[in-house]
């Protein structure tokens, strides 16, 4: 892989997260201002890249991430799109996969890398994982082949692996290896060299970049378990203003077949509420009709969530509902890949 001859120019957006946190007097980690990145990691000068930094004030713990901040992030990228070769977003790991998924739908015809990273230990700690994560993320964000970005998509880089953002999931709170991509291969692996897996990386778009930040958050989640009560299910499905429900089911998308449950789902679907069936399993896909315990779901109009992560399902629904499309069209688009977020059968 050869780099472009002129040095890559990156915009680093610091939103908050452990990477920039410090312990307060009571021993809790709290967000703090991130000093000049060169202060923390003088080695990055050796990359030979130019970069600027945009820091959120105040920085946030990513548990407070919100659709409004996703819109703000899109605005920053849109305003700076032509001035930079790539974008690095420093973000708390807790909701990083939601932000990466949301941005993948909101940034249209992306032709440059937008890579999120963070760390499990603050950058000031002696054993921090922040330095490697930032240095390699920057290297990937600026990497080009024949003058074009090698990875023109929204990704997460963490602990030597680059994953497609809308396929990623935080699965571990303790290991440096905090993320995985259960249903799609990694896009790159960092060892002595950075090995890009071009066959899995999205191709360059034909049309020009723009953002579409319309979101509708009128969704809810129904997580199934043996013994769930009718009143608990009703309270979720009767949520005022509700437009869609992510129903987290067992195995290949199976769930209880009690008549009260089937009738309730059918009534809501007839009233125009979208029910997406997503498996509680991390790996594998929903297959409506494979078992008798899901065949009826298909008949009454439940939509299959394929192998999408929870994070991708939430943000794809918010984005599709924000587009003011007919219900049938939202259902159709849910079952096809818009940004590589699911495997089409
Ligand atoms: N609570 C932190 C956050 O998500 C955790 C982290 O950064 O890893 O902001």
mmCIF file of C-alpha atoms and ligand atoms in Angstrom:
data_model
loop_
_atom_site.group_PDB
_atom_site.id
_atom_site.type_symbol
_atom_site.label_atom_id
_atom_site.label_comp_id
_atom_site.label_asym_id
_atom_site.label_seq_id
_atom_site.Cartn_x
_atom_site.Cartn_y
_atom_site.Cartn_z
ATOM 1 C CA UNK A 1 0.000 0.000 0.000
ATOM 2 C CA UNK A 2 1.584 3.298 -0.964
ATOM 3 C CA UNK A 3 0.541 6.551 0.629
ATOM 4 C CA UNK A 4 -0.444 9.634 -1.278
ATOM 5 C CA UNK A 5 2.588 11.867 -1.810
ATOM 6 C CA UNK A 6 1.135 14.947 -0.052
ATOM 7 C CA UNK A 7 0.781 14.399 3.720
ATOM 8 C CA UNK A 8 -2.660 13.304 4.835
ATOM 9 C CA UNK A 9 -4.699 15.872 6.749
ATOM 10 C CA UNK A 10 -6.976 14.641 9.523
ATOM 11 C CA UNK A 11 -9.585 16.197 11.764
ATOM 12 C CA UNK A 12 -9.630 14.658 15.242
ATOM 13 C CA UNK A 13 -12.907 15.169 17.067
ATOM 14 C CA UNK A 14 -12.751 14.591 20.815
ATOM 15 C CA UNK A 15 -16.188 13.908 22.326
ATOM 16 C CA UNK A 16 -15.108 12.503 25.711
ATOM 17 C CA UNK A 17 -14.936 8.995 27.172
ATOM 18 C CA UNK A 18 -12.393 7.184 29.333
ATOM 19 C CA UNK A 19 -9.597 8.112 26.945
ATOM 20 C CA UNK A 20 -9.607 11.665 28.327
ATOM 21 C CA UNK A 21 -10.934 11.003 31.838
ATOM 22 C CA UNK A 22 -9.266 11.364 35.220
ATOM 23 C CA UNK A 23 -10.163 10.128 38.709
ATOM 24 C CA UNK A 24 -11.973 12.678 40.904
ATOM 25 C CA UNK A 25 -11.641 12.948 44.710
ATOM 26 C CA UNK A 26 -14.198 10.191 45.286
ATOM 27 C CA UNK A 27 -12.377 7.782 42.954
ATOM 28 C CA UNK A 28 -14.868 7.987 40.045
ATOM 29 C CA UNK A 29 -13.711 8.570 36.476
ATOM 30 C CA UNK A 30 -14.986 11.922 35.179
ATOM 31 C CA UNK A 31 -14.574 13.492 31.716
ATOM 32 C CA UNK A 32 -11.917 16.187 31.495
ATOM 33 C CA UNK A 33 -10.536 18.425 28.764
ATOM 34 C CA UNK A 34 -8.189 16.668 26.364
ATOM 35 C CA UNK A 35 -4.899 18.547 26.011
ATOM 36 C CA UNK A 36 -3.187 18.938 22.677
ATOM 37 C CA UNK A 37 -2.833 15.437 21.309
ATOM 38 C CA UNK A 38 0.875 15.994 20.697
ATOM 39 C CA UNK A 39 1.270 16.552 24.445
ATOM 40 C CA UNK A 40 -0.067 13.064 25.167
ATOM 41 C CA UNK A 41 1.454 11.256 22.192
ATOM 42 C CA UNK A 42 4.532 13.066 20.858
ATOM 43 C CA UNK A 43 5.244 10.000 18.643
ATOM 44 C CA UNK A 44 2.445 10.935 16.245
ATOM 45 C CA UNK A 45 4.716 13.542 14.662
ATOM 46 C CA UNK A 46 6.467 10.563 13.020
ATOM 47 C CA UNK A 47 3.326 9.725 11.028
ATOM 48 C CA UNK A 48 4.030 12.812 8.950
ATOM 49 C CA UNK A 49 0.352 13.766 8.885
ATOM 50 C CA UNK A 50 -1.175 17.174 9.423
ATOM 51 C CA UNK A 51 -4.089 17.343 11.804
ATOM 52 C CA UNK A 52 -6.409 19.683 13.648
ATOM 53 C CA UNK A 53 -8.468 19.015 16.703
ATOM 54 C CA UNK A 54 -12.073 19.850 17.540
ATOM 55 C CA UNK A 55 -12.950 19.216 21.190
ATOM 56 C CA UNK A 56 -16.433 19.044 22.679
ATOM 57 C CA UNK A 57 -16.910 21.306 25.690
ATOM 58 C CA UNK A 58 -17.760 19.864 28.051
ATOM 59 C CA UNK A 59 -16.606 16.385 27.021
ATOM 60 C CA UNK A 60 -19.131 13.667 27.804
ATOM 61 C CA UNK A 61 -19.206 10.153 29.115
ATOM 62 C CA UNK A 62 -20.668 8.356 26.106
ATOM 63 C CA UNK A 63 -23.544 7.051 28.240
ATOM 64 C CA UNK A 64 -24.962 10.550 27.633
ATOM 65 C CA UNK A 65 -24.617 10.271 23.846
ATOM 66 C CA UNK A 66 -27.783 11.327 21.999
ATOM 67 C CA UNK A 67 -29.252 11.708 18.489
ATOM 68 C CA UNK A 68 -28.727 15.492 18.837
ATOM 69 C CA UNK A 69 -24.979 14.898 19.232
ATOM 70 C CA UNK A 70 -24.980 12.540 16.215
ATOM 71 C CA UNK A 71 -26.508 15.398 14.204
ATOM 72 C CA UNK A 72 -23.819 17.769 15.553
ATOM 73 C CA UNK A 73 -21.059 15.278 14.597
ATOM 74 C CA UNK A 74 -22.489 15.032 11.064
ATOM 75 C CA UNK A 75 -22.476 18.841 10.875
ATOM 76 C CA UNK A 76 -18.790 18.999 11.882
ATOM 77 C CA UNK A 77 -17.887 16.379 9.263
ATOM 78 C CA UNK A 78 -20.004 18.065 6.576
ATOM 79 C CA UNK A 79 -18.490 21.515 7.184
ATOM 80 C CA UNK A 80 -14.955 20.117 7.119
ATOM 81 C CA UNK A 81 -15.413 17.377 4.528
ATOM 82 C CA UNK A 82 -13.440 19.016 1.726
ATOM 83 C CA UNK A 83 -10.607 20.215 3.967
ATOM 84 C CA UNK A 84 -9.543 16.845 5.391
ATOM 85 C CA UNK A 85 -8.625 13.378 4.113
ATOM 86 C CA UNK A 86 -10.136 11.565 7.073
ATOM 87 C CA UNK A 87 -11.864 11.975 10.422
ATOM 88 C CA UNK A 88 -10.991 10.409 13.786
ATOM 89 C CA UNK A 89 -13.633 10.514 16.514
ATOM 90 C CA UNK A 90 -12.401 9.946 20.077
ATOM 91 C CA UNK A 91 -15.448 8.572 21.872
ATOM 92 C CA UNK A 92 -16.344 6.606 25.002
ATOM 93 C CA UNK A 93 -16.544 2.927 24.289
ATOM 94 C CA UNK A 94 -19.928 2.379 25.984
ATOM 95 C CA UNK A 95 -22.071 3.722 23.127
ATOM 96 C CA UNK A 96 -19.425 3.886 20.418
ATOM 97 C CA UNK A 97 -21.156 1.192 18.349
ATOM 98 C CA UNK A 98 -24.426 3.181 18.405
ATOM 99 C CA UNK A 99 -22.677 6.348 17.196
ATOM 100 C CA UNK A 100 -20.763 4.452 14.512
ATOM 101 C CA UNK A 101 -23.975 2.783 13.306
ATOM 102 C CA UNK A 102 -25.941 6.054 13.323
ATOM 103 C CA UNK A 103 -23.233 7.901 11.368
ATOM 104 C CA UNK A 104 -23.076 5.098 8.807
ATOM 105 C CA UNK A 105 -26.706 5.826 7.870
ATOM 106 C CA UNK A 106 -26.533 9.624 8.209
ATOM 107 C CA UNK A 107 -23.356 10.182 6.147
ATOM 108 C CA UNK A 108 -24.356 9.494 2.541
ATOM 109 C CA UNK A 109 -21.848 8.536 -0.195
ATOM 110 C CA UNK A 110 -18.952 8.734 2.217
ATOM 111 C CA UNK A 111 -15.651 8.606 0.362
ATOM 112 C CA UNK A 112 -13.313 9.211 3.303
ATOM 113 C CA UNK A 113 -12.632 7.306 6.532
ATOM 114 C CA UNK A 114 -14.561 8.240 9.677
ATOM 115 C CA UNK A 115 -12.978 6.116 12.403
ATOM 116 C CA UNK A 116 -14.064 6.006 16.016
ATOM 117 C CA UNK A 117 -11.730 4.937 18.763
ATOM 118 C CA UNK A 118 -11.330 5.251 22.504
ATOM 119 C CA UNK A 119 -9.699 3.277 25.254
ATOM 120 C CA UNK A 120 -10.299 1.171 28.320
ATOM 121 C CA UNK A 121 -7.735 3.106 30.401
ATOM 122 C CA UNK A 122 -7.303 6.911 30.400
ATOM 123 C CA UNK A 123 -4.480 8.278 28.300
ATOM 124 C CA UNK A 124 -2.607 9.412 31.423
ATOM 125 C CA UNK A 125 -2.415 5.891 32.913
ATOM 126 C CA UNK A 126 0.889 4.086 32.498
ATOM 127 C CA UNK A 127 -0.641 0.936 30.917
ATOM 128 C CA UNK A 128 -3.080 2.858 28.750
ATOM 129 C CA UNK A 129 -4.350 1.349 25.506
ATOM 130 C CA UNK A 130 -5.165 4.861 24.242
ATOM 131 C CA UNK A 131 -1.862 5.530 22.534
ATOM 132 C CA UNK A 132 -1.870 2.484 20.266
ATOM 133 C CA UNK A 133 -5.544 2.983 19.481
ATOM 134 C CA UNK A 134 -5.058 6.644 18.498
ATOM 135 C CA UNK A 135 -1.824 6.185 16.549
ATOM 136 C CA UNK A 136 -3.123 3.289 14.446
ATOM 137 C CA UNK A 137 -6.517 4.934 13.940
ATOM 138 C CA UNK A 138 -4.762 8.021 12.606
ATOM 139 C CA UNK A 139 -2.555 5.927 10.352
ATOM 140 C CA UNK A 140 -5.597 4.133 8.892
ATOM 141 C CA UNK A 141 -7.624 7.356 8.566
ATOM 142 C CA UNK A 142 -4.858 8.864 6.457
ATOM 143 C CA UNK A 143 -3.966 5.756 4.436
ATOM 144 C CA UNK A 144 -4.464 6.015 0.682
ATOM 145 C CA UNK A 145 -3.983 3.861 -2.362
ATOM 146 C CA UNK A 146 -3.738 5.438 -5.801
ATOM 147 C CA UNK A 147 -4.753 8.759 -4.255
ATOM 148 C CA UNK A 148 -7.954 7.481 -2.632
ATOM 149 C CA UNK A 149 -8.730 6.529 0.968
ATOM 150 C CA UNK A 150 -8.304 2.810 1.554
ATOM 151 C CA UNK A 151 -11.224 2.623 3.994
ATOM 152 C CA UNK A 152 -14.019 4.975 2.856
ATOM 153 C CA UNK A 153 -16.484 4.030 5.586
ATOM 154 C CA UNK A 154 -17.475 4.548 9.223
ATOM 155 C CA UNK A 155 -15.400 2.159 11.352
ATOM 156 C CA UNK A 156 -14.321 1.375 14.874
ATOM 157 C CA UNK A 157 -10.660 0.703 15.605
ATOM 158 C CA UNK A 158 -9.872 -0.939 18.922
ATOM 159 C CA UNK A 159 -7.065 -3.201 20.101
ATOM 160 C CA UNK A 160 -5.448 -4.001 16.744
ATOM 161 C CA UNK A 161 -8.693 -4.555 14.807
ATOM 162 C CA UNK A 162 -10.625 -2.314 12.452
ATOM 163 C CA UNK A 163 -14.316 -3.183 12.256
ATOM 164 C CA UNK A 164 -17.195 -1.871 10.156
ATOM 165 C CA UNK A 165 -18.981 0.502 12.552
ATOM 166 C CA UNK A 166 -22.492 -0.821 11.994
ATOM 167 C CA UNK A 167 -21.317 -4.430 12.545
ATOM 168 C CA UNK A 168 -19.494 -3.693 15.809
ATOM 169 C CA UNK A 169 -20.459 -4.306 19.382
ATOM 170 C CA UNK A 170 -18.866 -3.561 22.741
ATOM 171 C CA UNK A 171 -18.799 -6.983 24.320
ATOM 172 C CA UNK A 172 -16.252 -6.742 27.096
ATOM 173 C CA UNK A 173 -15.876 -4.206 29.899
ATOM 174 C CA UNK A 174 -12.464 -5.360 31.100
ATOM 175 C CA UNK A 175 -10.333 -6.556 28.210
ATOM 176 C CA UNK A 176 -8.463 -4.131 25.980
ATOM 177 C CA UNK A 177 -10.189 -6.097 23.230
ATOM 178 C CA UNK A 178 -13.540 -4.457 24.020
ATOM 179 C CA UNK A 179 -15.211 -4.807 20.604
ATOM 180 C CA UNK A 180 -16.067 -7.518 18.181
ATOM 181 C CA UNK A 181 -17.943 -7.851 14.913
ATOM 182 C CA UNK A 182 -19.835 -11.115 15.292
ATOM 183 C CA UNK A 183 -21.289 -11.409 11.798
ATOM 184 C CA UNK A 184 -18.762 -9.680 9.532
ATOM 185 C CA UNK A 185 -14.980 -10.037 9.224
ATOM 186 C CA UNK A 186 -12.657 -7.287 10.443
ATOM 187 C CA UNK A 187 -11.675 -4.764 7.747
ATOM 188 C CA UNK A 188 -8.048 -4.539 8.834
ATOM 189 C CA UNK A 189 -5.669 -5.990 11.392
ATOM 190 C CA UNK A 190 -2.686 -4.154 12.804
ATOM 191 C CA UNK A 191 0.422 -6.224 13.380
ATOM 192 C CA UNK A 192 3.885 -5.360 12.149
ATOM 193 C CA UNK A 193 2.052 -4.031 9.078
ATOM 194 C CA UNK A 194 -1.548 -2.969 8.794
ATOM 195 C CA UNK A 195 -3.250 -5.674 6.782
ATOM 196 C CA UNK A 196 -6.236 -4.277 4.887
ATOM 197 C CA UNK A 197 -8.842 -6.843 3.814
ATOM 198 C CA UNK A 198 -9.951 -5.049 0.680
ATOM 199 C CA UNK A 199 -12.541 -7.675 -0.267
ATOM 200 C CA UNK A 200 -14.590 -6.714 2.806
ATOM 201 C CA UNK A 201 -14.165 -2.941 2.576
ATOM 202 C CA UNK A 202 -16.937 -0.962 0.921
ATOM 203 C CA UNK A 203 -16.225 0.428 -2.551
ATOM 204 C CA UNK A 204 -15.937 4.130 -3.369
ATOM 205 C CA UNK A 205 -19.321 5.816 -4.014
ATOM 206 C CA UNK A 206 -20.283 7.119 -7.455
ATOM 207 C CA UNK A 207 -22.258 10.092 -6.144
ATOM 208 C CA UNK A 208 -21.227 13.073 -4.067
ATOM 209 C CA UNK A 209 -21.165 13.208 -0.284
ATOM 210 C CA UNK A 210 -24.036 14.715 1.677
ATOM 211 C CA UNK A 211 -25.606 14.240 5.091
ATOM 212 C CA UNK A 212 -29.145 13.197 5.907
ATOM 213 C CA UNK A 213 -29.684 13.748 9.617
ATOM 214 C CA UNK A 214 -33.443 13.224 9.912
ATOM 215 C CA UNK A 215 -34.128 10.775 12.740
ATOM 216 C CA UNK A 216 -37.281 9.651 14.527
ATOM 217 C CA UNK A 217 -36.750 8.111 17.965
ATOM 218 C CA UNK A 218 -40.248 6.690 18.464
ATOM 219 C CA UNK A 219 -39.075 3.133 18.916
ATOM 220 C CA UNK A 220 -39.058 0.693 21.823
ATOM 221 C CA UNK A 221 -37.505 -2.656 22.681
ATOM 222 C CA UNK A 222 -39.328 -5.790 23.761
ATOM 223 C CA UNK A 223 -36.838 -8.308 25.106
ATOM 224 C CA UNK A 224 -38.480 -11.718 25.357
ATOM 225 C CA UNK A 225 -37.898 -14.188 28.187
ATOM 226 C CA UNK A 226 -39.774 -17.270 29.393
ATOM 227 C CA UNK A 227 -42.487 -16.051 31.758
ATOM 228 C CA UNK A 228 -42.871 -12.515 30.377
ATOM 229 C CA UNK A 229 -46.278 -11.196 31.438
ATOM 230 C CA UNK A 230 -49.059 -9.919 29.206
ATOM 231 C CA UNK A 231 -49.131 -6.614 31.104
ATOM 232 C CA UNK A 232 -45.381 -6.054 30.585
ATOM 233 C CA UNK A 233 -45.715 -6.703 26.832
ATOM 234 C CA UNK A 234 -48.820 -4.487 26.629
ATOM 235 C CA UNK A 235 -47.123 -1.611 28.417
ATOM 236 C CA UNK A 236 -44.328 -1.585 25.818
ATOM 237 C CA UNK A 237 -46.577 -2.026 22.779
ATOM 238 C CA UNK A 238 -48.992 0.665 24.042
ATOM 239 C CA UNK A 239 -46.234 3.299 24.359
ATOM 240 C CA UNK A 240 -47.736 6.607 23.136
ATOM 241 C CA UNK A 241 -46.419 7.697 19.707
ATOM 242 C CA UNK A 242 -44.750 4.344 19.103
ATOM 243 C CA UNK A 243 -43.820 3.604 15.466
ATOM 244 C CA UNK A 244 -41.562 0.557 15.697
ATOM 245 C CA UNK A 245 -40.527 -2.126 18.164
ATOM 246 C CA UNK A 246 -37.376 -4.218 18.184
ATOM 247 C CA UNK A 247 -38.477 -7.593 19.477
ATOM 248 C CA UNK A 248 -35.463 -9.496 20.798
ATOM 249 C CA UNK A 249 -36.225 -13.167 20.408
ATOM 250 C CA UNK A 250 -34.604 -16.560 20.947
ATOM 251 C CA UNK A 251 -32.325 -18.418 18.524
ATOM 252 C CA UNK A 252 -33.275 -17.945 14.884
ATOM 253 C CA UNK A 253 -36.035 -15.488 15.805
ATOM 254 C CA UNK A 254 -38.395 -17.765 17.719
ATOM 255 C CA UNK A 255 -40.680 -16.671 20.486
ATOM 256 C CA UNK A 256 -43.719 -17.644 22.530
ATOM 257 C CA UNK A 257 -46.849 -18.719 20.670
ATOM 258 C CA UNK A 258 -49.445 -17.935 23.373
ATOM 259 C CA UNK A 259 -52.679 -16.717 21.688
ATOM 260 C CA UNK A 260 -52.742 -13.444 23.711
ATOM 261 C CA UNK A 261 -49.237 -12.637 22.419
ATOM 262 C CA UNK A 262 -49.944 -13.415 18.767
ATOM 263 C CA UNK A 263 -53.212 -11.442 18.843
ATOM 264 C CA UNK A 264 -51.531 -8.434 20.423
ATOM 265 C CA UNK A 265 -48.709 -8.386 17.859
ATOM 266 C CA UNK A 266 -51.166 -8.785 14.995
ATOM 267 C CA UNK A 267 -53.329 -5.926 16.269
ATOM 268 C CA UNK A 268 -50.316 -3.599 16.517
ATOM 269 C CA UNK A 269 -49.006 -4.534 13.053
ATOM 270 C CA UNK A 270 -52.455 -3.855 11.561
ATOM 271 C CA UNK A 271 -52.352 -0.444 13.271
ATOM 272 C CA UNK A 272 -49.112 0.339 11.366
ATOM 273 C CA UNK A 273 -46.515 -0.408 14.039
ATOM 274 C CA UNK A 274 -43.383 -2.066 12.664
ATOM 275 C CA UNK A 275 -42.135 -5.070 14.643
ATOM 276 C CA UNK A 276 -38.550 -6.092 13.869
ATOM 277 C CA UNK A 277 -37.466 -9.536 15.013
ATOM 278 C CA UNK A 278 -33.838 -9.565 16.185
ATOM 279 C CA UNK A 279 -32.171 -12.513 17.809
ATOM 280 C CA UNK A 280 -30.776 -12.279 21.342
ATOM 281 C CA UNK A 281 -27.821 -14.357 20.092
ATOM 282 C CA UNK A 282 -24.708 -12.386 19.159
ATOM 283 C CA UNK A 283 -23.802 -14.484 16.151
ATOM 284 C CA UNK A 284 -26.048 -15.725 13.341
ATOM 285 C CA UNK A 285 -29.260 -14.568 11.814
ATOM 286 C CA UNK A 286 -33.035 -14.480 12.223
ATOM 287 C CA UNK A 287 -34.787 -16.912 9.884
ATOM 288 C CA UNK A 288 -38.520 -16.477 10.166
ATOM 289 C CA UNK A 289 -40.318 -19.751 9.465
ATOM 290 C CA UNK A 290 -37.404 -22.074 10.126
ATOM 291 C CA UNK A 291 -39.209 -23.230 13.254
ATOM 292 C CA UNK A 292 -42.943 -23.366 13.856
ATOM 293 C CA UNK A 293 -42.382 -20.896 16.730
ATOM 294 C CA UNK A 294 -41.504 -18.165 14.243
ATOM 295 C CA UNK A 295 -43.589 -19.180 11.208
ATOM 296 C CA UNK A 296 -46.625 -17.321 12.525
ATOM 297 C CA UNK A 297 -44.551 -14.157 12.968
ATOM 298 C CA UNK A 298 -43.911 -14.077 9.228
ATOM 299 C CA UNK A 299 -47.607 -14.636 8.503
ATOM 300 C CA UNK A 300 -48.742 -11.693 10.641
ATOM 301 C CA UNK A 301 -46.189 -9.307 9.100
ATOM 302 C CA UNK A 302 -43.243 -9.225 11.512
ATOM 303 C CA UNK A 303 -40.061 -7.992 9.790
ATOM 304 C CA UNK A 304 -36.890 -10.124 10.018
ATOM 305 C CA UNK A 305 -33.825 -8.333 11.395
ATOM 306 C CA UNK A 306 -31.371 -10.713 9.670
ATOM 307 C CA UNK A 307 -27.971 -10.585 11.414
ATOM 308 C CA UNK A 308 -27.975 -6.900 12.375
ATOM 309 C CA UNK A 309 -26.504 -5.866 15.704
ATOM 310 C CA UNK A 310 -28.850 -4.265 18.206
ATOM 311 C CA UNK A 311 -27.015 -0.976 17.697
ATOM 312 C CA UNK A 312 -27.476 -1.095 13.923
ATOM 313 C CA UNK A 313 -31.147 -2.063 14.258
ATOM 314 C CA UNK A 314 -31.891 0.858 16.617
ATOM 315 C CA UNK A 315 -30.154 3.467 14.486
ATOM 316 C CA UNK A 316 -31.360 2.108 11.130
ATOM 317 C CA UNK A 317 -34.938 2.254 12.414
ATOM 318 C CA UNK A 318 -34.472 5.819 13.696
ATOM 319 C CA UNK A 319 -33.043 6.862 10.357
ATOM 320 C CA UNK A 320 -35.646 5.101 8.202
ATOM 321 C CA UNK A 321 -38.525 6.431 10.324
ATOM 322 C CA UNK A 322 -37.036 9.909 9.958
ATOM 323 C CA UNK A 323 -37.397 9.709 6.157
ATOM 324 C CA UNK A 324 -41.239 9.833 6.221
ATOM 325 C CA UNK A 325 -41.582 6.753 4.049
ATOM 326 C CA UNK A 326 -44.666 4.518 3.847
ATOM 327 C CA UNK A 327 -44.590 1.689 6.418
ATOM 328 C CA UNK A 328 -44.256 -0.956 3.665
ATOM 329 C CA UNK A 329 -41.165 0.802 2.295
ATOM 330 C CA UNK A 330 -39.545 1.044 5.747
ATOM 331 C CA UNK A 331 -40.154 -2.706 6.165
ATOM 332 C CA UNK A 332 -38.626 -3.448 2.757
ATOM 333 C CA UNK A 333 -35.533 -1.345 3.455
ATOM 334 C CA UNK A 334 -35.097 -2.917 6.884
ATOM 335 C CA UNK A 335 -34.541 -6.295 5.230
ATOM 336 C CA UNK A 336 -31.926 -5.127 2.734
ATOM 337 C CA UNK A 337 -28.397 -3.860 3.255
ATOM 338 C CA UNK A 338 -28.145 -0.057 3.051
ATOM 339 C CA UNK A 339 -24.616 0.365 4.419
ATOM 340 C CA UNK A 340 -23.340 -3.188 4.758
ATOM 341 C CA UNK A 341 -25.128 -3.595 8.098
ATOM 342 C CA UNK A 342 -26.690 -6.981 7.280
ATOM 343 C CA UNK A 343 -26.034 -10.074 5.236
ATOM 344 C CA UNK A 344 -28.584 -10.437 2.455
ATOM 345 C CA UNK A 345 -29.678 -14.011 1.850
HETATM 346 N N1 LIG B 1 -18.037 5.269 30.381
HETATM 347 C C1 LIG B 1 -17.035 5.483 29.379
HETATM 348 C C2 LIG B 1 -17.699 6.088 28.153
HETATM 349 O O1 LIG B 1 -18.271 5.377 27.378
HETATM 350 C C3 LIG B 1 -16.351 4.212 29.033
HETATM 351 C C4 LIG B 1 -15.276 4.318 27.976
HETATM 352 O O2 LIG B 1 -14.934 5.357 27.472
HETATM 353 O O3 LIG B 1 -14.715 3.279 27.641
HETATM 354 O O4 LIG B 1 -17.670 7.268 27.962
#
